[in-house]
PDB file of C-alpha atoms and ligand atoms in Angstrom:
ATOM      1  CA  UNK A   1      -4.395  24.150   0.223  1.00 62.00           C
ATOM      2  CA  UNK A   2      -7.299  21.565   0.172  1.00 85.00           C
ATOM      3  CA  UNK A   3      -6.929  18.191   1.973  1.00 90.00           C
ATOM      4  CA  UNK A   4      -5.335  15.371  -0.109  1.00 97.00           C
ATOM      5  CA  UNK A   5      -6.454  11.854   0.647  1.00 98.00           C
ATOM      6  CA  UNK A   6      -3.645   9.345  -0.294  1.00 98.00           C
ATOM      7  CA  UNK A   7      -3.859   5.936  -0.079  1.00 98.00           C
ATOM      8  CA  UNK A   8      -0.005   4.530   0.005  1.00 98.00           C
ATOM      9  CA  UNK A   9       0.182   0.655  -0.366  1.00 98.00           C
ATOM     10  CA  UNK A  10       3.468  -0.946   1.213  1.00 98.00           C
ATOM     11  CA  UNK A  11       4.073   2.179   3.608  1.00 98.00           C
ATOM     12  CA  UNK A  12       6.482   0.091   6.286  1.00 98.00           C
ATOM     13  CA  UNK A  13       9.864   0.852   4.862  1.00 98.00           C
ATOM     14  CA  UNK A  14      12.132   2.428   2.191  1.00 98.00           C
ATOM     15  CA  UNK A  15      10.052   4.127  -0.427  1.00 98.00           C
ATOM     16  CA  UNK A  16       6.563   4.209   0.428  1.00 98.00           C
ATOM     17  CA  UNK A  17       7.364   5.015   4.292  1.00 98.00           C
ATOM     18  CA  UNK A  18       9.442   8.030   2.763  1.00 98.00           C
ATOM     19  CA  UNK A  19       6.644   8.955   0.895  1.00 98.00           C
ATOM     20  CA  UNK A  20       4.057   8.872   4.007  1.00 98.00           C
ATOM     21  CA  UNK A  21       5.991  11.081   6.161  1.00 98.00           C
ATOM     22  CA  UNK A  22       6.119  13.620   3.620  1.00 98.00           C
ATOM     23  CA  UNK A  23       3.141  13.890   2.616  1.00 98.00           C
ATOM     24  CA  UNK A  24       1.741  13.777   5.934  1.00 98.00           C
ATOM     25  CA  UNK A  25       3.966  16.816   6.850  1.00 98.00           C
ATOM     26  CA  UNK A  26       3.565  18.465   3.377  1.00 97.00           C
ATOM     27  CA  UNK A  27      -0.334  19.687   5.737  1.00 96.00           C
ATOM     28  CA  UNK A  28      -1.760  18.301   8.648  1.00 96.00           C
ATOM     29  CA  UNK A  29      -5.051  18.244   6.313  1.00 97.00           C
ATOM     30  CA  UNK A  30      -3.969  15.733   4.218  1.00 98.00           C
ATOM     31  CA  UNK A  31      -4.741  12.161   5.074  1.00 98.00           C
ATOM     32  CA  UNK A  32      -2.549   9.105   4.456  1.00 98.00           C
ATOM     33  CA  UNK A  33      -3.847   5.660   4.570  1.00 98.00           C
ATOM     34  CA  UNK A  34      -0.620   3.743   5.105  1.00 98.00           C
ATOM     35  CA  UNK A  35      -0.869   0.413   4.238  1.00 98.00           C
ATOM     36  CA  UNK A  36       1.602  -2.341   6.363  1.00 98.00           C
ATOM     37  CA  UNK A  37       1.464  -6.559   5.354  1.00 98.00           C
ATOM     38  CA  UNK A  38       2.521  -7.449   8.861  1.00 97.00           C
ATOM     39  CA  UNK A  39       1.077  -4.597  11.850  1.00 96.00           C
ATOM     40  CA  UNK A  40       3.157  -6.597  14.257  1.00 97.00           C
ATOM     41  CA  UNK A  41       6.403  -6.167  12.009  1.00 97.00           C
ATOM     42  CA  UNK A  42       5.973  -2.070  11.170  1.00 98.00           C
ATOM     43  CA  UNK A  43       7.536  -0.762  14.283  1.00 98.00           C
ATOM     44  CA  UNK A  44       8.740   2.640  12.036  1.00 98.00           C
ATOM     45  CA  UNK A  45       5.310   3.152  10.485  1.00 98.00           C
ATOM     46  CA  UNK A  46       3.645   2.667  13.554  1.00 98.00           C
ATOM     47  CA  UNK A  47       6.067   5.154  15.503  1.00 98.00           C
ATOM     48  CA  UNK A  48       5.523   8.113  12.784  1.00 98.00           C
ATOM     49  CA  UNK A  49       1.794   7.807  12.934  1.00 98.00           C
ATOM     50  CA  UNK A  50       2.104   8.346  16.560  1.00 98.00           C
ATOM     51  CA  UNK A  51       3.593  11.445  16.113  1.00 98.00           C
ATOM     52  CA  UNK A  52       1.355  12.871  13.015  1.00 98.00           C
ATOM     53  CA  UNK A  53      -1.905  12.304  13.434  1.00 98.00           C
ATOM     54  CA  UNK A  54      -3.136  12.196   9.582  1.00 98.00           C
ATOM     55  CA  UNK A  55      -1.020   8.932   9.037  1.00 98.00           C
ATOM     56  CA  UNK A  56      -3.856   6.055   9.390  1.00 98.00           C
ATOM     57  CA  UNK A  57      -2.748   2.799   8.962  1.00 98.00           C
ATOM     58  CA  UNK A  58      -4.582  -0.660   7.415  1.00 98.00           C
ATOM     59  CA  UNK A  59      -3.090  -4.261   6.934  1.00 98.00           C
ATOM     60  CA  UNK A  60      -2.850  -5.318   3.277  1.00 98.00           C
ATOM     61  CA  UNK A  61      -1.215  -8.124   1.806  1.00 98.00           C
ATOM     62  CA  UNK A  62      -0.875  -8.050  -1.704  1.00 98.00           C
ATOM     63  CA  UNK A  63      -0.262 -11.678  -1.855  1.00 97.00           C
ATOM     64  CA  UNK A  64      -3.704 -12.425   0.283  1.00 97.00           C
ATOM     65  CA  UNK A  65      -6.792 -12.091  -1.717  1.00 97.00           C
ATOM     66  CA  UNK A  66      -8.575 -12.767   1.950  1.00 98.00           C
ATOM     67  CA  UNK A  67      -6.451  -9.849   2.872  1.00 98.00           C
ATOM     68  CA  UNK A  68      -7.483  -7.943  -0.065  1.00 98.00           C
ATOM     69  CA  UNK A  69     -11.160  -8.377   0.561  1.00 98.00           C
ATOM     70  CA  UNK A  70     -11.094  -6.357   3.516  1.00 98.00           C
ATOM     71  CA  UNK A  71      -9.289  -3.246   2.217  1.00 98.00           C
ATOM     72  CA  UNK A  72     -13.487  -1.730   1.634  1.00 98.00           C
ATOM     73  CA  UNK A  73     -14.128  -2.676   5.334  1.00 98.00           C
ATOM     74  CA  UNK A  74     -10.513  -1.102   6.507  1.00 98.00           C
ATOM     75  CA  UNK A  75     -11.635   1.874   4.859  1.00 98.00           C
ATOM     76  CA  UNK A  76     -15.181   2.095   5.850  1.00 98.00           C
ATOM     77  CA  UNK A  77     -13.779   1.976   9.591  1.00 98.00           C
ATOM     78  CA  UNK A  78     -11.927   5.019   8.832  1.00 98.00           C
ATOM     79  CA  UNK A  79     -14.715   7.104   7.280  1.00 97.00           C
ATOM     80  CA  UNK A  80     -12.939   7.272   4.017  1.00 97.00           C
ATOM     81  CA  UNK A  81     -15.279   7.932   0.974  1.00 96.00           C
ATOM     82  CA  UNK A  82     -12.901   8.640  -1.404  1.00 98.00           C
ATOM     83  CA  UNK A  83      -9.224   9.042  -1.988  1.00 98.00           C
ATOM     84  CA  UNK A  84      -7.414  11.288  -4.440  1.00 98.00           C
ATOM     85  CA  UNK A  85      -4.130   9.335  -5.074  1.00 98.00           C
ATOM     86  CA  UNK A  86      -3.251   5.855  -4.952  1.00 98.00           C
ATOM     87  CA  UNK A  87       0.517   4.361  -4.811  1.00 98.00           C
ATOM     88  CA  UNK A  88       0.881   1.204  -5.199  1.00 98.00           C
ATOM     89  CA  UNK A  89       4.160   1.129  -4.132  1.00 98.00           C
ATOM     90  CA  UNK A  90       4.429  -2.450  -2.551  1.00 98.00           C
ATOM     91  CA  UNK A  91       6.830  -5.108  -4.283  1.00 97.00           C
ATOM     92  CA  UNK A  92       9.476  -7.552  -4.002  1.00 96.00           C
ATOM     93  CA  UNK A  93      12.585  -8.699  -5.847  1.00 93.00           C
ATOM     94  CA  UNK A  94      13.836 -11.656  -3.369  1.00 88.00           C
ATOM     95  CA  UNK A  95      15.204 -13.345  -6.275  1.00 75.00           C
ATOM     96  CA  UNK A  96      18.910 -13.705  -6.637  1.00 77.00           C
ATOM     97  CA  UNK A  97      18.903 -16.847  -9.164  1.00 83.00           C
ATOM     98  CA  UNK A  98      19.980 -16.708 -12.763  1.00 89.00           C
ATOM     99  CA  UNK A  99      17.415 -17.837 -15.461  1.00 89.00           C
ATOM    100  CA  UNK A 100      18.498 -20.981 -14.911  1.00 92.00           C
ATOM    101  CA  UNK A 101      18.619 -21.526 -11.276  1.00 91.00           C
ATOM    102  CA  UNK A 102      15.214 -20.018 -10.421  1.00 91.00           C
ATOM    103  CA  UNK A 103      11.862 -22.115  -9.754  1.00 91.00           C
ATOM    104  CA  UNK A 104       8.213 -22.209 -10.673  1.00 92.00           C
ATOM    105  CA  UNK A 105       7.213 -21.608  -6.676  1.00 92.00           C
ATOM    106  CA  UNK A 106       9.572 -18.633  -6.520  1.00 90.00           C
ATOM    107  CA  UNK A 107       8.636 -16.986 -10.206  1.00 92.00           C
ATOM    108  CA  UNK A 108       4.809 -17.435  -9.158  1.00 94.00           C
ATOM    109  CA  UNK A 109       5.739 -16.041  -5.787  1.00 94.00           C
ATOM    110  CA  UNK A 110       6.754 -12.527  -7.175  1.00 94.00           C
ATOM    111  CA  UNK A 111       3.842 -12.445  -9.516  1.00 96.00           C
ATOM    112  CA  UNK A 112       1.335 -12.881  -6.770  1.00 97.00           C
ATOM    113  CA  UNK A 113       3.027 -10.031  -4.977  1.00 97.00           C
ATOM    114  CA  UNK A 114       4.147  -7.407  -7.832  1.00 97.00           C
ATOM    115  CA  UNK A 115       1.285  -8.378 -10.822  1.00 98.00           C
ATOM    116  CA  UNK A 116      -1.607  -9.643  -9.169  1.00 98.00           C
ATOM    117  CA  UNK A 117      -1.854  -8.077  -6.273  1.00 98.00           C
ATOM    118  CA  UNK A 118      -1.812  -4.336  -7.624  1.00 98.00           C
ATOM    119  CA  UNK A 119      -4.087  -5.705 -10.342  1.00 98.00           C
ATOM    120  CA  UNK A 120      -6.821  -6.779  -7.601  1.00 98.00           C
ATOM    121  CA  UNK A 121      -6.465  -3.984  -5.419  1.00 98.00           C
ATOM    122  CA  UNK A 122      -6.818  -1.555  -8.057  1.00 98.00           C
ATOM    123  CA  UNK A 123     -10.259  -2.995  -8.659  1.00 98.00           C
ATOM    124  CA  UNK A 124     -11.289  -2.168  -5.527  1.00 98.00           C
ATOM    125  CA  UNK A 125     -10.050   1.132  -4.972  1.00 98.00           C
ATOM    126  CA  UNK A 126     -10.905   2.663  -8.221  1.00 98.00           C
ATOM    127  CA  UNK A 127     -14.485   3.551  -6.820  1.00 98.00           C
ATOM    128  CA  UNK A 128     -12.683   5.848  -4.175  1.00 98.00           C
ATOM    129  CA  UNK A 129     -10.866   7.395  -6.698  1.00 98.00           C
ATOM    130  CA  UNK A 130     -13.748   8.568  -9.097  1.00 97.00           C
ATOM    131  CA  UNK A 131     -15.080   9.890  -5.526  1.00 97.00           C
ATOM    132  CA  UNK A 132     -12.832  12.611  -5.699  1.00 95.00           C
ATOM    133  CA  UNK A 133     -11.968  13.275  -9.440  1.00 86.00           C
ATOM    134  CA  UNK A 134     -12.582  16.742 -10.133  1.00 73.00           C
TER     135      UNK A 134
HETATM  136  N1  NAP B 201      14.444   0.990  -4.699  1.00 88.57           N
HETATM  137  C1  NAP B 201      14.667   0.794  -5.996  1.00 88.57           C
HETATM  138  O1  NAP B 201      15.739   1.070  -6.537  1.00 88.57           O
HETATM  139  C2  NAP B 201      13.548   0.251  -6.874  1.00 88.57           C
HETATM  140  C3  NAP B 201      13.762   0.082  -8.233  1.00 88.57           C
HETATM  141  C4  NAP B 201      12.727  -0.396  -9.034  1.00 88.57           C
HETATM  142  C5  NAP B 201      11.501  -0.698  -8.472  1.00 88.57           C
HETATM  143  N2  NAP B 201      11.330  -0.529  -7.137  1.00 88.57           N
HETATM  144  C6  NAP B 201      10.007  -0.858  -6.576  1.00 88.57           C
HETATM  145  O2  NAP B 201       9.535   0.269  -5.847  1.00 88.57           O
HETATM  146  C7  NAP B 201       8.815  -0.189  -4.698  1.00 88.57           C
HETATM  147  C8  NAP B 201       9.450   0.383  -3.429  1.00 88.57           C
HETATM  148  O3  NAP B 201      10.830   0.102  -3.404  1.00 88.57           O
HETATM  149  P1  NAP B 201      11.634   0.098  -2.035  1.00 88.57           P
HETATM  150  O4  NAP B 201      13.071   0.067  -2.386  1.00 88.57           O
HETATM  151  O5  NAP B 201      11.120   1.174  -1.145  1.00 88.57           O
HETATM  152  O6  NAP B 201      11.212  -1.355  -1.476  1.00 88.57           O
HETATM  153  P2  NAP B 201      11.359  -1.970   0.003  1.00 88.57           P
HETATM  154  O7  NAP B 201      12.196  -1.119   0.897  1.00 88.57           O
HETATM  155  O8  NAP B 201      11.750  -3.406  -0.188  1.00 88.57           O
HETATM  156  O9  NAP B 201       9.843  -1.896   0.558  1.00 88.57           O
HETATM  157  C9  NAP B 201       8.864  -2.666  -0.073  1.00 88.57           C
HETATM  158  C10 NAP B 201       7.541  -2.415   0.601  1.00 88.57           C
HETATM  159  O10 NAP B 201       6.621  -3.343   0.020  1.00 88.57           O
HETATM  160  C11 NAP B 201       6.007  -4.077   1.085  1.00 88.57           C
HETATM  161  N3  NAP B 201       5.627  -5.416   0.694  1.00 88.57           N
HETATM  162  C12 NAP B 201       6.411  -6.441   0.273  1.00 88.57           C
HETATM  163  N4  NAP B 201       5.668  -7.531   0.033  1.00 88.57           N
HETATM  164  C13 NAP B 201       4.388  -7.192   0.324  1.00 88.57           C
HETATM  165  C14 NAP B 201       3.150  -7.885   0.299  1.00 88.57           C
HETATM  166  N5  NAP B 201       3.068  -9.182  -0.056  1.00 88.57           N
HETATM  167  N6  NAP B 201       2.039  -7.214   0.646  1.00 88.57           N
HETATM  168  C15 NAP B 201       2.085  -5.930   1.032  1.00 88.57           C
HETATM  169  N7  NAP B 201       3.224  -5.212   1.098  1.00 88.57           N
HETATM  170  C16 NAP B 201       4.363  -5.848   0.751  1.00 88.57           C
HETATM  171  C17 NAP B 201       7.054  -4.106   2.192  1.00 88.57           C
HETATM  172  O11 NAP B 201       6.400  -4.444   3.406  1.00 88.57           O
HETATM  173  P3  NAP B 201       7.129  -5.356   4.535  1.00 88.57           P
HETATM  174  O12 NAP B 201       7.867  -4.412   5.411  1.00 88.57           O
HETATM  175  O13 NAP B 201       5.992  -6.033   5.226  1.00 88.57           O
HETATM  176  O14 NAP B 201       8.023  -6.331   3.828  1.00 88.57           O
HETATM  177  C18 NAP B 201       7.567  -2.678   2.110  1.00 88.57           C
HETATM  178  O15 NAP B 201       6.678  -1.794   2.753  1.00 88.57           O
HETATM  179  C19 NAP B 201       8.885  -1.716  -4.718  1.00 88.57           C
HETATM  180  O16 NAP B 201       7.715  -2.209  -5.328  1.00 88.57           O
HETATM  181  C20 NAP B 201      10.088  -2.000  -5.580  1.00 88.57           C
HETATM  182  O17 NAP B 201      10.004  -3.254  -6.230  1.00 88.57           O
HETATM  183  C21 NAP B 201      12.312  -0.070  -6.337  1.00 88.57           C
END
């Protein structure tokens, strides 16, 4: 089977960390860029790339466009080229309020994170992707 290059966005937890071990042990040739807002805070993610080697991690904050702006350089320090499949996988839903309870600082909140965010880092990985389209 020929390497796969995935590129998993929100990798520290439920889903997306699910989806990074698998993948990683699916073949060693693959290669997972696993993407963690807070290195200091992704004790799990950090503990399975220890043990498989293809896991390589960067620090993305979809809510940063500073943080954003470096995903090209992240990737550059890795040697990656191109990548095969992006999953944009991180989100929130923090919001317990009714319609009517809710405010303007916590509905702009969650579209920074889950609308914006994707948005702008799809524009900069979709270079990586036509790398590799076959
Ligand atoms: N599970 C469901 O039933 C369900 C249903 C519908 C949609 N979804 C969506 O599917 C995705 C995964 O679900 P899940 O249940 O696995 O979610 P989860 O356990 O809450 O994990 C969310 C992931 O997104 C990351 N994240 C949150 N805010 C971020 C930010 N500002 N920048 C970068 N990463 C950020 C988290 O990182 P941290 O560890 O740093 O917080 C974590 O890795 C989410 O987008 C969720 O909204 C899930």
């Amino acid at each position: 089977m020929t390497q796969q290059i995935y590129f998993i966005a929100g990798a520290t937890r439920g889903i997306g960390l699910v989806l990074t071990k698998k993948f990683a042990e699916a073949n060693s040739s693959n290669l997972i860029i696993a993407s963690a807002r807070n290195l200091d805070k992704s004790d799990e993610l950090k503990a399975l790339a220890a043990k498989l080697s293809n896991i390589k991690i960067i620090q993305l904050d979809f809510a940063s466009e500073e943080s954003i702006n470096t995903v090209d350089k992240q990737l550059e320090a890795l040697g990656i080229k191109g990548i095969d499949t992006f999953i944009s996988n991180a989100g929130i839903f923090e919001n317990k309020l009714t319609l009517f309870e809710t405010d303007g600082a916590d509905l702009k909140k969650h579209y920074a994170v889950n609308t914006v965010g994707p948005v702008l880092i799809f524009q900069k990985v979709y270079k990586y992707l036509l790398e590799r389209e076959t």
